[in-house]
Every structure is written in C-alpha cells, then in structure tokens.
Amino acid sequence: MSGRRIEHGGRVDRSRVIRFTFDGKTCSGFAGDTLASALLANGVRVFGRSFKYHRPRGVIAAGSEEPNALVTVIRDEARCAPNLRATQVELYDGLVARSQNRWPSLDFDVQAVNDLLSPLLPAAFYYKTFMWPRAAWHKLYEPLIRRAAGLGESPTLPDPDRYSQRFAHCDVLVVGAGPAGIAAALSASTSGARVMLCDEQPEFGGSLLDEPTATIDGKASGDWVRDSIATLRARANVTLLSRTTAFGYFPHNLLGLNERITEHLPAPSANMPRERLWQVRAARVVIATGSIERPLVFPGNDRPGVMLASAARTYLNRHGVAVGQNVVLVTGSDAAYSAALDLRVAGVRVALIADVRTDAAGAPLDTARQAGIEVVTGATVLGTRGRLGVREVTIGMLASGAVNDTRRVECDALLVSGGYTPSVHLFSQSRGKLEFNEARQAFLPSISAEPECSAGSCRGVDGYAEVLNDGARVGAESALAAGHSVAAQQYRVQSREFSMHGLPGVLPQANHLQPSRAFVDFQNDVTTKDLALAMSEGFESVEHIKRYTTTGMATDQGKTSNMNALAFVAGELGRAIPKVGLTTFRMPYTPITFGIFAGYDRGDLFDPVRPTPMHDWAVQQAAVFEDVGQWKRARYFPRPGEDMHAAVERECKAVRAGVGMFDASTLGKIEVVGPDAATFLSRMYVNGFATLAVGRSRYGILLRDDGFIYDDGVIARIAEDRFHVTTTTGGAARVFGMMEDYLQTEWPDVKCWLTSTTEQWCVIAVQGPRARDVLAPLVSDVDFSAAALPHLGVTQGRICGVPMRLFRMSFTGELGYEVNVPSDYGLAVWEAIHAAGQSHGITPYGTETMHVLRAEKGYIIVGQETDGTVTPDDAGLGWAIAKSKPDFVGKRSLARATMHAPDRKQLVGLLTADPRVVLDEGAQIVATRGQRAPMKMIGHVTSSYHSAVLGRSIALALVRGGRARIGETLYVPMPGGEIPVQVTATVFYDAEGARLHG
Amino acid sequence: MLLIQCPYCGLRPELEFAYAGQAHVARPADPSTTSPEQWAEFLYLRNNTRGIHAERWRHVRGCARFFNALRDTTTDHFLATYRAGEPMPAIQAVQQP
C-alpha cells in the first residue's frame, strides 16, 4: 500500500461510491474519479507492463500525456476499447478494466524475461537480428514479433455503436479550458462573437482545478471556474464542449474535434452516438493548450511510484488521493515544490526535496524548509530500488561537476519534475514556426501560418495572473479580428505559485556507463543507451534518431519524452538544442477512434445505392442484380431451377419471338432547351441536329476533342427549342459536366440551358414483334401506325392516364418502344404494361439479355467496344458523322491522317469454328497459328455471348485493319490451345433491319 | 480542407469543388485552320508549374459554374479566384506577404 484516499478535500463526490473491477478484482472509488485516481486510492502501483521489456509500470501522469497506464475497458465483447489512458477513463458503476501486455498477471509476467535479455535487444534490434535466414521472416519472426509486441487487443466483433459527425462555424474557437482558455472565451464572447470552447477533460478549469488555494478577483479558483463556465453557458453565442479533444489542425482554420459522448456513462442510451467528430471552421483560433511537466531521466526512473510532481498534486487536489505516504521530490523546477508542500499539508511525510540545480534558492526552498522539509541542492538521482514499486532512491550530491556523496532515502513515491514543456502540438500542426527560447528552455510559437494565436502557458507565459490576462487579451484580439470589438478584462490573482522553468535532459551520473537503464520514452521503452547507440552508429538527424530508436513514436506522440530526447541528443552531439531541431508534431494529438471518421458512412450508407422505381418489383420477381456505378440493375430474372444461362436464353427468345420489357431508367437524360439548343448539340455531337425534325430522334455520338468516342445515346427533338438527350448509364454525370464545360467556357454566347433529368424519367423499354399490341390499348393521344410513328419517331401522349414521352427505338433490333413517364408513376405503369402483356407472354428481361440482343445486332456499348482510343469510323459508325458541319467536338482530330490509317483497330464480328465455343472477353487475337510468345497481337475480343436466336456463339472484336479481313480466319490463343475464328461483319442477325421497321 | 472563394457564391469548403485543369487554354475558334502542332498543343500540352498556377475549378456541388483561380502549388494557397472570361489578375497584386 502506498497511495491512499485522504480524509477531506478534492473534487470527488464522496457521497457517491462507485464500484468497478480491475483485472477481475472489485474495487471502489468516488464519482469524479478517473480509473487512475481510484486505483491509486486502492493502493495499486503497477498499472501495466511496458511495450518491449515488459517491465512493471505505474502511472506517471494525471492527464492525456500518460505513457504507461494503458488499459482495456470492456463493456461487452464488441465494446472493448484497448489502449485507453487510465488517467482519462472516468469511473462509472460497473466499469470493467483490464491491464495489458502481461501474461499471466501484472505482478508476474512471463515475457519480463525480455528485460533480462535487454542487452540483446538494443535499438533497432529487429533490423539486425531477424535478417537470417530470409525464409524465416514470414513464418517465424514476423508472427513471433507481432505476438510479443503491441499493446492492447482490438475487439473482434463489428463496432455496434453509432458515431456522429458535425460541421460547425464560429468566430473564435478556443482550444483548452484552463485559465487562459476560459479568460479568452469570456472576453471574446462578451464582444458578441460566436465562440466555441473545447477541452479534453470532463471538467473545465484545467490547472486551476489543482490550485484550490488561489483566488481570482477575490473568488476561490474553483468558484471562479464554476461561475465563469456558468456565464459562458448562459450566453447564446457560446458553445461549450467538454470531453472534446482538438486532435488536428487543418488548412484554413479547420480543426478536427473528437467529442466523447457516452464513454463515461454506466449505461449509455442506445440512441446516443458514442462519439462525435466536429469539423470546426473558425475565423480565429485561440490555442490555450497549457503545458506538460517533463519527467527526469535517471537510472531506474520507470519504477512504479516514480511520478510527475504535477500529477501527484492533481491526484491530491482533485481526487483527494495521496500518491504515497513517504515521498521524495526530485526537481529541476520551482513549480514542483507546490506538490511537496500540498502533500505535507495533507499529512504526507516528505522525506526529502532534492533539487538538481546547484544554484537553487529563494521562495520555494524557504517555504519548504519552513514547513520542516529537508531540501538539498545540486543533487542527482543515481538509482532506485524496489521490485514492483519504488522503495528507495539513491541521491548523489554534485560538487564541481562530480558526484562525491551518495545517500539512500526510503520512499514509496518519488516525485519528479524537469519543468514544463509548452504544448505547441496544434500550433505546429498549423505549420506555424517554432522558436527555441533559451530562458524557458522550450520551443515557443513564433510565426503563425494560420489566423490563430496562442495564449497562456502553451506560449511560455508563467503565473496565473499573467496567464489569465494573456487569455483575456488574446480572446479580445481574436474577436476583434473576427469583427467584434471588446476591451480585455484585467484579473487580480492571489496565489502561492512558483516558476515553471526547468531544465530538459538527463541527470548527471557518477559513471557515464550506467549498469541500469534510464528511460527517455516510457511507452516505447527507449533508453539513453538506445539514443547513444543510434548516434554511435552515425545517426545525427533527430528525425533519423527518432525512427531508428522509435523515441516519440508511440501513441503518446512523445508528449513527455521529446524534449528530454532532444536535449540528450544535443548534449551528446555538443550542439545547441535549436541546432538539432525538432521532430514534426503529427495529428492526432491523442489517439482517436476510426468510428468518428467512418461516422454515418457505414453499411447501407457507405456508398449511396440508386434503385430504379421498379426495383422492389424486380426484387419480388427474384431478379439477380448487378451494380452499374451506384445503380442496381436487374441482370436477369431466373425462374425456379434456371441458372443465368438458361434464364438469358429464355429471355432472349421471348423478345425475338414475342415481347419483352426492360427497365432502362438508369440511362442518363439531359434536357437541352433554348433558342440555340440545336446549334449547341450540333457542336457537341458528330451528328447534325439542325435538320432533325420535331418528333424525330437520332443516334448521337459524342467525342472528346481528341476524336475518340466518349459517349453515345439517342437525341430526340421534342420541340423546336427542346431536345431530350440520353446518355449511357455510367456516362451521365461526366457527359453533363462536359456539356456544361463547353457551354459555360467555350461558347458562352450559345443560348441554351442544360438540366439533368435522369432521375425524373422512368424508362420502360417494350421490345419485340408484339410490342405495339401490348402498348396500344394502354395509350391515349398516340397514333401507333408505322407511318405516324416510324423507327426513331418520338411523340407525347398519355399511358394509363399518365403523361408520357414515347420513343420508338430499339436496342434489340426488334420493333421497340421506350416509354418515358415521370418516375413517381414508373412502377404503376410498369405493372400495368406487365399485366396487359400477359396475354402476349410478355417477359421481363435484364441487362445480360439486353447485352446479348444488342451484340447480335452489332450495336456497341461505350466502354466495352470502346476504350478511349476508338473513333466513330473504327467502330463502324462513320456514317453518323455530319460531313458538312464546320466544327464539332473532335472534328479537328478526326482530320489527322493517322485517324484514317488502314491498319487501325476496327470493330468486326467473330464466329468461332466450333459454334459451342464462347470466347473470353478481353482475349487477344493473332493472325497466324503456332506463334511463340511474345506473339504479334492484332486485336482483342470486346464482347462474346452465346446467341439464343442463332444457336451459336458470337463475338465482337477490335482487329487491326479488321474490315479488310472479313472472311479471313484468325486465332485466339488460349491456355487450352488456339481457337480459330472467322472474321465477319458486326451484324449477326437481321442484317437488312426488316424487324426493326416492322 | 481548404476554403475556396467561388466568384458566384462566396467562400465554400473544398469538398464542394472539382478541379478542372489549367486555365486560359482557349479552344481555337476555328480548329480546322490549326496546324497539327497547334492542335496537339491545345489538346495535350499543359504547364507543370511550381508556384503560381492559373487553373480552372468548378463549384460542382454548388452553383455548378466553372471559374478560374490562381493557386500557389507550393503552399496550396488560393491567391485569387475570378470568373471565366475575366482577365487573369496581376499576380503581384494578390500575392501573400
């Protein structure tokens, strides 16, 4: 037992006892405890085992900088959060926590053998040790290392919780609600500016909560915090966010905030999100992130019970927990004296204050001595003892640079302080420039890159009055910069406080080669020896040393270790700290969950799904769907016992022999309207539209300016100044964008307007010799005769009483219509057509059948027959080009000689010698048999199907000089042998088009 | 995430915009009179600027208008945005300190 709860004091609610378990043992604490403070109060010293050497480790801090006390908190099998800092885990009734990285128990860990083997495990040992034999890496070393290394374990079940995301805008975002942040928020919000104030802790107040005896404007510090927060909360222009970490600073003053909403609740409501990501865009940012006390580097400094002085003070004044009963303080700063003095007042024996500064003097020492505490100066720590917690510390006395006198002092807690490191993480993330301040021995914000300003101790300001006034001033200036004027308040503070200045680096030792190890980075188990080894191996850049030794690379991002590592490296290299430089501060400030980034984008919401109006009907009909972009399209409608081949065969036959219906709603549609609509389309498409009559449509081909096919579709003239343009399903968005581009930027004088109507029209294709018979009874105001509505005719009327645009067109080669109705009526009209078609045997068909039917007719699919290198002539569509137009997109490129070279790849048909063989799409084609690799490839198969109506396989292919090869035999080399194919025209069925015009 | 000044809508977050290539590459008024070299340059040749780059952006999830921007490719900062058809602002006038 070392830690214990003191009788009085602290901010915990002693009337509310909270029970929890740690490694299966039931313990109790109070409301307001963290897991760390409650465990300390229960006398726990060992919180976990270290990463590499499995050394027993205790808690050294009281906040988010804690490197050692990582625990797993388990609500259930799926809610199992590893690597949480016990110092940030709020206690709730029934909390279950488990220590990590130990087996079988915290007090006896088998892998602690690593500690004995440590001479064999120096920095970067894995680069050096696991090199041979090579084959062993995958099978032996890597699995072994993965098992031995690492911290907690991830849950194996999917995360059942919801994570929310919010955007927010404000005039002034204040990060950190300590004295500087609260003062800044008060003055900024007084101006009327919209202010957000966030803090990672559950309670606002920051270090003021550790300072119960200070008064601000005559109020006790705790009361001042309470009243100030109440004032802010009452203001409509202020948003307060506790348990909210500003983890990242992004360009243009966008900050990422992680709000933890339910983590502290014993039984979170199911409809509350667990965490929330805030993306806050602020006109001005006030960084008031405070500073973090540095540990001291000496042999045995990682023994449980060695703790930051500021942490001991927090546990005492916030949680009413004395971290020991007989403590020693080793310090390089004045501020740490407060911890010893507070503990002394609370009845704890302070055995010794060992000040490492030879010239230490003044108020802190005098006050301590007056309190009856022995103080020595010019001291160093030579070592510590105690198996699972510090029992004794060996103090050495320095005289003219040498250690000449040693003494052993018993203690159950060793408080350490090397002074404070300003938390410049966010400032540095914003790309602001840091400058080393000699007096403070710290890097401080210098030149801003974003509209932000640091306030308080994160920019080196020392003392509560100075910090509060700095916050008030920065808050007022930030509000002014955002357009709101206010005078900064001046605060009067009474407190006993000492300077936070200190000295980074390693305590002097009697012998440079120490038998025991001095830890610099606790979380990654990096010692001074490791750093020295890296330098002796030639690493001098601090960035290289960081990566080679992994110092500062753990989940704590080196919050407690970076300055000590830097100072040690600088000392060894004999350079000044700023000459060695600083490693980059990276987001996130503290680890955050993947959940907040995923947010709502999970499951069905991961990627939007676009169903057509008939989707549910197709689901009921047991359709098999395929994804086309975000669309779900019915691929085929299998009947019981049918596979895809059988279903497609049946559907194909039904369309050719009778009638089929097909959901073509996914086609892109663009309404082009205006006096220059025909001019615009004539400039965009290769075809001419000036001569297209109202009530007629035309197959249009769209090129890019490089002359290659980009899209195709049918374009109908609805009125003189109105066209209904269709695009491919996949091309809808990019075609619309391309048209807008030319219209807005190349031809701004052309008067027409483009509207995407893809989602507005539901399209039902009715195809087959009996299509007219099915539709005619349902339609009013339409003359269905071939003379009135010929192939490519377009008319408007009603179907089932619903307004309709009716296209006579065909992608099957049969008599066909495409019924366009407003999407809201789509399903009803679809069902009506289906019902009316029953007596004709109407058969719903899917995209697979559509593909086969169009291939039988040699109709191309953009993206299947074309690949961005195919011209209209290559595809056999040269006839579509309007020769007389002065210009259209791509025309100039088509005039290039190479675009007419006879050996270009041209679209042809292929028939296999064996009609049962269906070629593989994408298969390469060669001219002669018996070639050895690399063969001379002259083309490739673009489409290949079994044709039901022909009773054999068919294929389309792009072949060099293909049209001149019609009749020739070519070969498709496959693993099973060469497949001979005959080159044919592209139209396999009804070449004269009699059926189309029926 | 950057803020981009749409000349029509004002400051909006980057995710509302789409990049649309180098600015001030005018399509020849009569492409048929261009030499193959001129046409190839129009089609394919673009600058790879280190520094201030004139480029097109589209406020595709907003007003859907194309506009031009001057952006410093070394800092990613937008120095100016202006409507299509307007002359490029004098760069010195908008350069950041």
mmCIF file of N, CA and C in Angstrom, chain A residues 667-702:
data_model
loop_
_atom_site.group_PDB
_atom_site.id
_atom_site.type_symbol
_atom_site.label_atom_id
_atom_site.label_comp_id
_atom_site.label_asym_id
_atom_site.label_seq_id
_atom_site.Cartn_x
_atom_site.Cartn_y
_atom_site.Cartn_z
ATOM 1 N N LEU A 667 -30.586 5.051 -67.752
ATOM 2 C CA LEU A 667 -29.985 5.861 -68.807
ATOM 3 C C LEU A 667 -29.901 7.314 -68.360
ATOM 4 N N GLY A 668 -28.777 7.959 -68.676
ATOM 5 C CA GLY A 668 -28.670 9.379 -68.368
ATOM 6 C C GLY A 668 -29.575 10.180 -69.279
ATOM 7 N N LYS A 669 -30.164 11.245 -68.735
ATOM 8 C CA LYS A 669 -31.054 12.074 -69.548
ATOM 9 C C LYS A 669 -30.748 13.534 -69.281
ATOM 10 N N ILE A 670 -30.651 14.284 -70.346
ATOM 11 C CA ILE A 670 -30.370 15.710 -70.226
ATOM 12 C C ILE A 670 -31.375 16.449 -71.091
ATOM 13 N N GLU A 671 -32.062 17.398 -70.514
ATOM 14 C CA GLU A 671 -32.991 18.226 -71.268
ATOM 15 C C GLU A 671 -32.219 19.461 -71.740
ATOM 16 N N VAL A 672 -32.152 19.637 -73.051
ATOM 17 C CA VAL A 672 -31.420 20.773 -73.612
ATOM 18 C C VAL A 672 -32.459 21.723 -74.209
ATOM 19 N N VAL A 673 -32.547 22.927 -73.665
ATOM 20 C CA VAL A 673 -33.631 23.844 -74.010
ATOM 21 C C VAL A 673 -33.063 25.225 -74.328
ATOM 22 N N GLY A 674 -33.588 25.835 -75.351
ATOM 23 C CA GLY A 674 -33.189 27.211 -75.653
ATOM 24 C C GLY A 674 -33.153 27.443 -77.144
ATOM 25 N N PRO A 675 -33.114 28.724 -77.530
ATOM 26 C CA PRO A 675 -33.126 29.030 -78.961
ATOM 27 C C PRO A 675 -31.947 28.409 -79.711
ATOM 28 N N ASP A 676 -30.815 28.241 -79.020
ATOM 29 C CA ASP A 676 -29.632 27.684 -79.687
ATOM 30 C C ASP A 676 -29.420 26.208 -79.364
ATOM 31 N N ALA A 677 -30.461 25.534 -78.887
ATOM 32 C CA ALA A 677 -30.281 24.143 -78.453
ATOM 33 C C ALA A 677 -29.763 23.269 -79.588
ATOM 34 N N ALA A 678 -30.327 23.434 -80.793
ATOM 35 C CA ALA A 678 -29.891 22.612 -81.932
ATOM 36 C C ALA A 678 -28.446 22.935 -82.303
ATOM 37 N N THR A 679 -28.091 24.225 -82.255
ATOM 38 C CA THR A 679 -26.715 24.633 -82.546
ATOM 39 C C THR A 679 -25.751 23.994 -81.556
ATOM 40 N N PHE A 680 -26.145 24.053 -80.286
ATOM 41 C CA PHE A 680 -25.273 23.504 -79.247
ATOM 42 C C PHE A 680 -25.032 22.014 -79.472
ATOM 43 N N LEU A 681 -26.113 21.268 -79.705
ATOM 44 C CA LEU A 681 -25.960 19.820 -79.869
ATOM 45 C C LEU A 681 -25.164 19.495 -81.131
ATOM 46 N N SER A 682 -25.335 20.316 -82.171
ATOM 47 C CA SER A 682 -24.572 20.083 -83.397
ATOM 48 C C SER A 682 -23.082 20.306 -83.176
ATOM 49 N N ARG A 683 -22.767 21.222 -82.261
ATOM 50 C CA ARG A 683 -21.350 21.443 -81.959
ATOM 51 C C ARG A 683 -20.796 20.338 -81.057
ATOM 52 N N MET A 684 -21.651 19.782 -80.192
ATOM 53 C CA MET A 684 -21.168 18.754 -79.267
ATOM 54 C C MET A 684 -21.061 17.396 -79.959
ATOM 55 N N TYR A 685 -22.108 16.987 -80.661
ATOM 56 C CA TYR A 685 -22.167 15.632 -81.221
ATOM 57 C C TYR A 685 -21.651 15.627 -82.657
ATOM 58 N N VAL A 686 -21.260 14.467 -83.129
ATOM 59 C CA VAL A 686 -20.758 14.378 -84.508
ATOM 60 C C VAL A 686 -21.906 14.543 -85.501
ATOM 61 N N ASN A 687 -23.129 14.286 -85.041
ATOM 62 C CA ASN A 687 -24.283 14.329 -85.944
ATOM 63 C C ASN A 687 -24.776 15.764 -86.113
ATOM 64 N N GLY A 688 -25.603 15.948 -87.148
ATOM 65 C CA GLY A 688 -26.243 17.245 -87.313
ATOM 66 C C GLY A 688 -27.614 17.225 -86.670
ATOM 67 N N PHE A 689 -27.974 18.324 -86.030
ATOM 68 C CA PHE A 689 -29.286 18.374 -85.403
ATOM 69 C C PHE A 689 -30.159 19.508 -85.926
ATOM 70 N N ALA A 690 -29.534 20.370 -86.732
ATOM 71 C CA ALA A 690 -30.317 21.484 -87.266
ATOM 72 C C ALA A 690 -31.471 20.955 -88.109
ATOM 73 N N THR A 691 -31.219 19.852 -88.816
ATOM 74 C CA THR A 691 -32.221 19.332 -89.736
ATOM 75 C C THR A 691 -33.128 18.299 -89.104
ATOM 76 N N LEU A 692 -32.885 17.983 -87.826
ATOM 77 C CA LEU A 692 -33.723 16.969 -87.181
ATOM 78 C C LEU A 692 -35.113 17.563 -86.939
ATOM 79 N N ALA A 693 -36.124 16.871 -87.443
ATOM 80 C CA ALA A 693 -37.490 17.396 -87.331
ATOM 81 C C ALA A 693 -38.026 17.160 -85.933
ATOM 82 N N VAL A 694 -38.939 18.026 -85.504
ATOM 83 C CA VAL A 694 -39.641 17.798 -84.238
ATOM 84 C C VAL A 694 -40.378 16.471 -84.362
ATOM 85 N N GLY A 695 -40.294 15.663 -83.303
ATOM 86 C CA GLY A 695 -40.955 14.368 -83.358
ATOM 87 C C GLY A 695 -40.075 13.271 -83.948
ATOM 88 N N ARG A 696 -38.792 13.596 -84.128
ATOM 89 C CA ARG A 696 -37.865 12.582 -84.621
ATOM 90 C C ARG A 696 -36.663 12.512 -83.681
ATOM 91 N N SER A 697 -35.967 11.395 -83.725
ATOM 92 C CA SER A 697 -34.768 11.256 -82.897
ATOM 93 C C SER A 697 -33.627 10.706 -83.742
ATOM 94 N N ARG A 698 -32.446 10.742 -83.198
ATOM 95 C CA ARG A 698 -31.255 10.373 -83.961
ATOM 96 C C ARG A 698 -30.260 9.748 -82.995
ATOM 97 N N TYR A 699 -29.556 8.724 -83.467
ATOM 98 C CA TYR A 699 -28.484 8.129 -82.670
ATOM 99 C C TYR A 699 -27.294 9.081 -82.697
ATOM 100 N N GLY A 700 -26.864 9.550 -81.551
ATOM 101 C CA GLY A 700 -25.798 10.542 -81.495
ATOM 102 C C GLY A 700 -24.523 9.963 -80.902
ATOM 103 N N ILE A 701 -23.394 10.428 -81.451
ATOM 104 C CA ILE A 701 -22.097 10.008 -80.924
ATOM 105 C C ILE A 701 -21.369 11.247 -80.427
ATOM 106 N N LEU A 702 -20.886 11.161 -79.208
ATOM 107 C CA LEU A 702 -20.149 12.269 -78.589
ATOM 108 C C LEU A 702 -18.679 11.891 -78.510
#
